[in-house]
Amino acid sequence: MLKKHAGLFEADASIWEWSQKNKEEKIEIIMGVKGMCYMQLECEGSDIDIHSQYGSVLDNPAWRLIQALASMRTVDNRITVEGFYDGIVPPAEELLQWSRDYPFDAVGAKQIFGLKRPLIVDEKTARDAFLFEPTMTVCGIESGYTGQGTKTILPKRSQAKLDCRLVPGQVPEDIASKIRAHLDKHGFDDIRVQILSSLMPFRSDIHDPFAKTVIQTAERVYGVDHIALLPSFGGSGPMSLFGQYLGAEKPIVSIGCSWWDDRIHAPNESIRLADFEQAIHYMIELFLTFGEAKA
């Protein structure tokens, strides 16, 4: 739609569709997102499930996929795929300072998610990791029998969903090719890799006049001490396509009405009515202020 009808979407700036109030009730103003390379990995061992008595002589696709996944990340959570970190554009000191002003709320995360394990990074550097570092996440694994009771089988196939959140300097198709090369190099050439979704990372210029207008109007509605400025966000979205077809110099700022305990992507995802009404007030203030500035 953007490629075909770029002229219809022509604008001075873009407002993205999500942000939240953090644990301190500060509204987050977000200037970018990470990219995404979402893949499906599949290993096939046989045409049918086989009785597990043959486990001493036949290969198990579930174990094989587990071993392949384990080869791509160390126990201390460093991604080992050759070239994975190549080309990454490090954030400027000013952007790092933004993140240090609003450190990662480890205590809040433990309460919200009911964490059973400690963070995989030091709490002092967690916000930098959240905003500026790429990831490799096993989103799900499926294989064999997982119902009630027992069923002794060698599964015929195994499958994993894998997402990599990418930062500026990384390209989804390049990451997928490097994962393919890693698997081949380590003897897992039989494991199929399919890209299901891909997005480039994107980050707007934090000094753009529109960004300043967004911040100033937010301060009037939410209060000067209730603003959190984030140069990027840990999640992903197709911001890069708007930049590609409408002009990379056009600012994109993400604002919204969610909250820290919204259970995003989980059951009972929610917003609070008071936040929704305040966000409406904010949008009106932003439109009026920006319109006056343009006039």
XYZ file of C-alpha atoms in Angstrom:
295
model
C 0.000 0.000 0.000
C 2.785 2.431 0.891
C 4.787 1.625 -2.238
C 1.761 1.916 -4.545
C 0.107 4.940 -2.907
C 2.998 6.854 -1.315
C 1.489 10.141 -2.496
C -1.717 9.532 -0.523
C 0.325 9.035 2.655
C 2.455 12.151 2.177
C 2.817 13.896 5.538
C 5.095 16.113 7.594
C 5.482 13.435 10.260
C 3.983 10.146 11.440
C 2.468 9.189 14.772
C 2.964 5.513 15.632
C 0.351 3.517 17.482
C 1.779 2.370 20.795
C 3.496 3.465 23.947
C 2.865 3.004 27.632
C 3.088 4.511 31.065
C 5.900 2.849 32.948
C 5.895 1.696 36.569
C 6.525 5.300 37.679
C 3.452 6.409 35.662
C 5.661 8.278 33.182
C 4.399 8.224 29.600
C 7.042 6.817 27.243
C 7.706 8.704 24.005
C 9.420 6.299 21.611
C 11.505 7.310 18.584
C 12.174 3.941 16.961
C 11.860 0.167 16.997
C 14.053 -2.884 16.566
C 13.838 -4.898 13.383
C 12.750 -8.514 13.140
C 13.805 -11.739 11.492
C 11.219 -14.385 12.421
C 12.065 -17.890 11.286
C 10.792 -21.416 11.458
C 13.344 -24.209 11.893
C 12.263 -27.751 11.101
C 13.948 -31.127 11.414
C 12.409 -34.300 9.972
C 13.468 -37.783 11.026
C 10.938 -40.213 9.588
C 7.532 -40.535 7.949
C 5.850 -41.682 11.173
C 6.357 -41.562 14.944
C 8.439 -44.592 15.968
C 8.453 -46.629 19.177
C 11.163 -45.286 21.479
C 12.767 -48.738 21.831
C 14.631 -47.706 18.686
C 16.153 -44.708 20.473
C 19.496 -46.539 20.746
C 19.872 -46.781 16.962
C 17.745 -44.064 15.339
C 18.328 -40.318 15.417
C 15.806 -38.178 17.252
C 14.771 -34.955 15.434
C 13.762 -33.341 18.724
C 17.242 -33.825 20.200
C 18.785 -32.754 16.917
C 16.866 -29.493 16.819
C 17.668 -28.821 20.491
C 21.365 -29.340 19.770
C 21.184 -27.047 16.734
C 19.530 -24.306 18.772
C 22.031 -24.727 21.602
C 24.904 -24.307 19.146
C 23.761 -20.764 18.363
C 23.899 -19.342 21.882
C 26.208 -19.813 24.852
C 25.061 -20.524 28.401
C 25.866 -16.898 29.255
C 23.515 -15.779 26.443
C 26.030 -14.665 23.811
C 24.902 -15.409 20.244
C 27.573 -17.508 18.499
C 26.371 -17.279 14.880
C 29.363 -16.020 12.913
C 28.873 -12.421 11.792
C 25.668 -11.918 13.788
C 26.994 -8.733 15.439
C 28.792 -7.415 12.343
C 27.771 -4.007 11.063
C 25.855 -2.915 14.143
C 25.776 0.873 14.448
C 26.539 1.664 18.113
C 24.230 4.229 19.729
C 25.605 7.720 20.256
C 26.468 8.735 23.807
C 23.435 11.029 23.892
C 21.112 8.079 23.232
C 22.845 6.034 25.911
C 22.308 8.885 28.339
C 18.582 8.855 27.569
C 18.436 5.210 28.584
C 20.421 5.812 31.768
C 17.944 8.473 32.817
C 15.234 5.798 32.897
C 16.830 2.555 34.112
C 15.179 -0.807 33.552
C 12.662 -1.580 36.309
C 13.865 -5.034 37.331
C 11.675 -5.155 40.450
C 8.617 -4.182 38.432
C 9.395 -6.803 35.790
C 9.626 -9.501 38.457
C 6.243 -8.491 39.860
C 4.466 -8.129 36.520
C 5.731 -11.327 34.918
C 6.245 -13.444 38.014
C 9.842 -14.113 37.012
C 11.328 -17.334 38.357
C 14.853 -16.680 37.063
C 17.215 -13.681 37.444
C 17.850 -11.227 34.599
C 20.421 -12.415 32.055
C 22.245 -9.056 32.269
C 23.309 -6.798 35.097
C 20.434 -4.600 36.263
C 22.584 -1.491 35.679
C 22.938 -2.307 31.956
C 19.517 -3.879 31.420
C 17.930 -0.792 29.832
C 20.831 -0.437 27.357
C 20.409 -4.088 26.416
C 16.643 -3.705 26.079
C 16.927 -0.693 23.765
C 20.154 -1.215 21.833
C 21.156 -4.884 21.663
C 19.918 -7.572 19.238
C 18.317 -10.776 20.482
C 17.742 -14.389 19.492
C 14.645 -15.899 21.101
C 13.176 -19.390 20.907
C 9.471 -18.499 20.861
C 8.238 -22.078 20.835
C 9.222 -25.709 20.262
C 6.908 -28.436 19.038
C 7.646 -32.141 18.723
C 6.305 -35.559 19.588
C 3.774 -36.355 22.303
C 3.015 -33.696 24.916
C -0.408 -34.818 26.174
C -1.355 -36.337 29.507
C 0.268 -39.527 30.682
C 2.947 -41.337 28.698
C 3.521 -42.290 25.094
C 6.937 -43.720 24.287
C 7.863 -42.493 20.817
C 10.644 -41.119 18.686
C 8.902 -38.114 17.110
C 8.918 -37.989 13.335
C 9.672 -34.257 13.238
C 10.471 -31.237 15.377
C 9.889 -27.544 14.813
C 10.928 -24.312 16.475
C 9.858 -20.709 16.049
C 12.813 -18.349 16.351
C 12.833 -14.555 16.382
C 15.796 -12.213 16.199
C 15.215 -8.586 17.196
C 17.595 -6.458 15.146
C 19.237 -3.068 15.682
C 20.476 -0.473 13.157
C 23.108 -1.996 10.894
C 21.498 -5.455 10.771
C 19.404 -6.763 7.860
C 16.878 -9.619 8.354
C 17.770 -11.576 5.200
C 21.473 -11.323 6.030
C 20.857 -12.634 9.548
C 18.835 -15.559 8.165
C 21.626 -16.430 5.716
C 24.189 -16.360 8.531
C 22.034 -18.707 10.611
C 21.765 -21.005 7.578
C 25.557 -20.919 7.176
C 26.050 -21.617 10.903
C 23.813 -24.683 10.778
C 25.582 -25.998 7.675
C 29.019 -25.429 9.212
C 28.084 -27.325 12.384
C 26.604 -30.329 10.607
C 22.918 -29.373 10.747
C 22.442 -28.945 7.006
C 19.274 -31.092 7.127
C 17.439 -28.527 9.283
C 15.190 -26.362 7.120
C 15.096 -22.604 7.744
C 12.168 -20.519 6.543
C 11.699 -16.772 7.058
C 8.122 -16.094 8.178
C 8.411 -12.343 8.760
C 11.054 -9.652 8.396
C 11.330 -5.979 9.348
C 14.190 -3.526 9.225
C 15.085 -1.558 12.384
C 14.275 2.158 12.401
C 15.157 5.171 14.538
C 14.029 8.782 14.059
C 16.160 11.847 14.623
C 15.622 12.833 18.241
C 16.416 16.469 17.348
C 13.677 16.839 14.725
C 11.317 19.794 15.410
C 8.303 17.463 15.406
C 9.886 15.382 18.167
C 10.300 18.531 20.216
C 6.623 19.403 19.650
C 5.596 15.905 20.765
C 7.638 16.275 23.951
C 6.476 19.816 24.742
C 2.778 18.981 24.353
C 3.229 15.807 26.404
C 4.743 17.864 29.200
C 1.684 20.117 29.198
C -0.757 17.196 29.396
C 1.128 14.665 31.526
C 3.468 16.969 33.447
C 7.146 17.801 33.018
C 8.218 15.089 35.467
C 6.018 12.417 33.883
C 7.778 11.966 30.536
C 10.166 9.142 29.602
C 12.056 9.621 26.321
C 13.156 6.422 24.592
C 15.298 6.646 21.428
C 14.174 3.134 20.523
C 12.029 0.306 21.821
C 12.673 -3.373 22.396
C 9.738 -4.429 20.216
C 9.294 -4.301 16.453
C 6.978 -2.822 13.849
C 7.060 -1.719 10.185
C 8.304 1.829 10.860
C 11.089 1.283 8.326
C 8.579 0.899 5.493
C 7.109 4.324 6.255
C 10.626 5.722 6.291
C 11.459 3.944 3.027
C 8.439 5.121 1.039
C 7.623 8.447 2.702
C 11.158 9.645 3.345
C 13.645 8.533 5.984
C 14.033 12.157 7.077
C 10.355 12.296 8.099
C 10.110 11.728 11.865
C 8.071 8.858 13.297
C 7.185 9.102 16.987
C 5.319 6.411 18.905
C 2.806 7.531 21.533
C -0.220 5.798 23.020
C -2.366 4.883 25.985
C -1.097 1.561 27.308
C 0.330 0.960 30.798
C 3.024 -1.020 32.524
C 0.743 -3.888 33.621
C -1.166 -4.223 30.328
C -0.116 -7.897 29.891
C 0.881 -7.203 26.294
C 0.588 -10.315 24.066
C -0.879 -12.269 26.988
C -4.404 -13.078 28.257
C -6.341 -10.089 29.634
C -4.316 -7.507 27.706
C -5.788 -4.159 28.709
C -5.689 -0.385 28.865
C -7.043 1.865 31.613
C -9.915 4.186 30.740
C -8.268 7.173 32.420
C -5.140 6.652 30.275
C -7.302 6.387 27.157
C -9.066 9.676 27.929
C -5.777 11.397 28.753
C -4.296 10.172 25.468
C -7.252 11.710 23.582
C -6.586 15.018 25.348
C -2.916 14.712 24.403
C -3.677 14.039 20.723
C -5.886 17.115 20.558
C -3.159 19.231 22.162
C -0.559 17.830 19.760
C -2.666 18.446 16.643
C -3.497 22.011 17.675
C 0.092 22.857 18.590
C 1.567 21.324 15.443
C -1.067 22.998 13.276
C -0.270 26.394 14.751
C 3.439 25.827 14.180
C 2.864 24.841 10.525
C 0.570 27.844 9.967
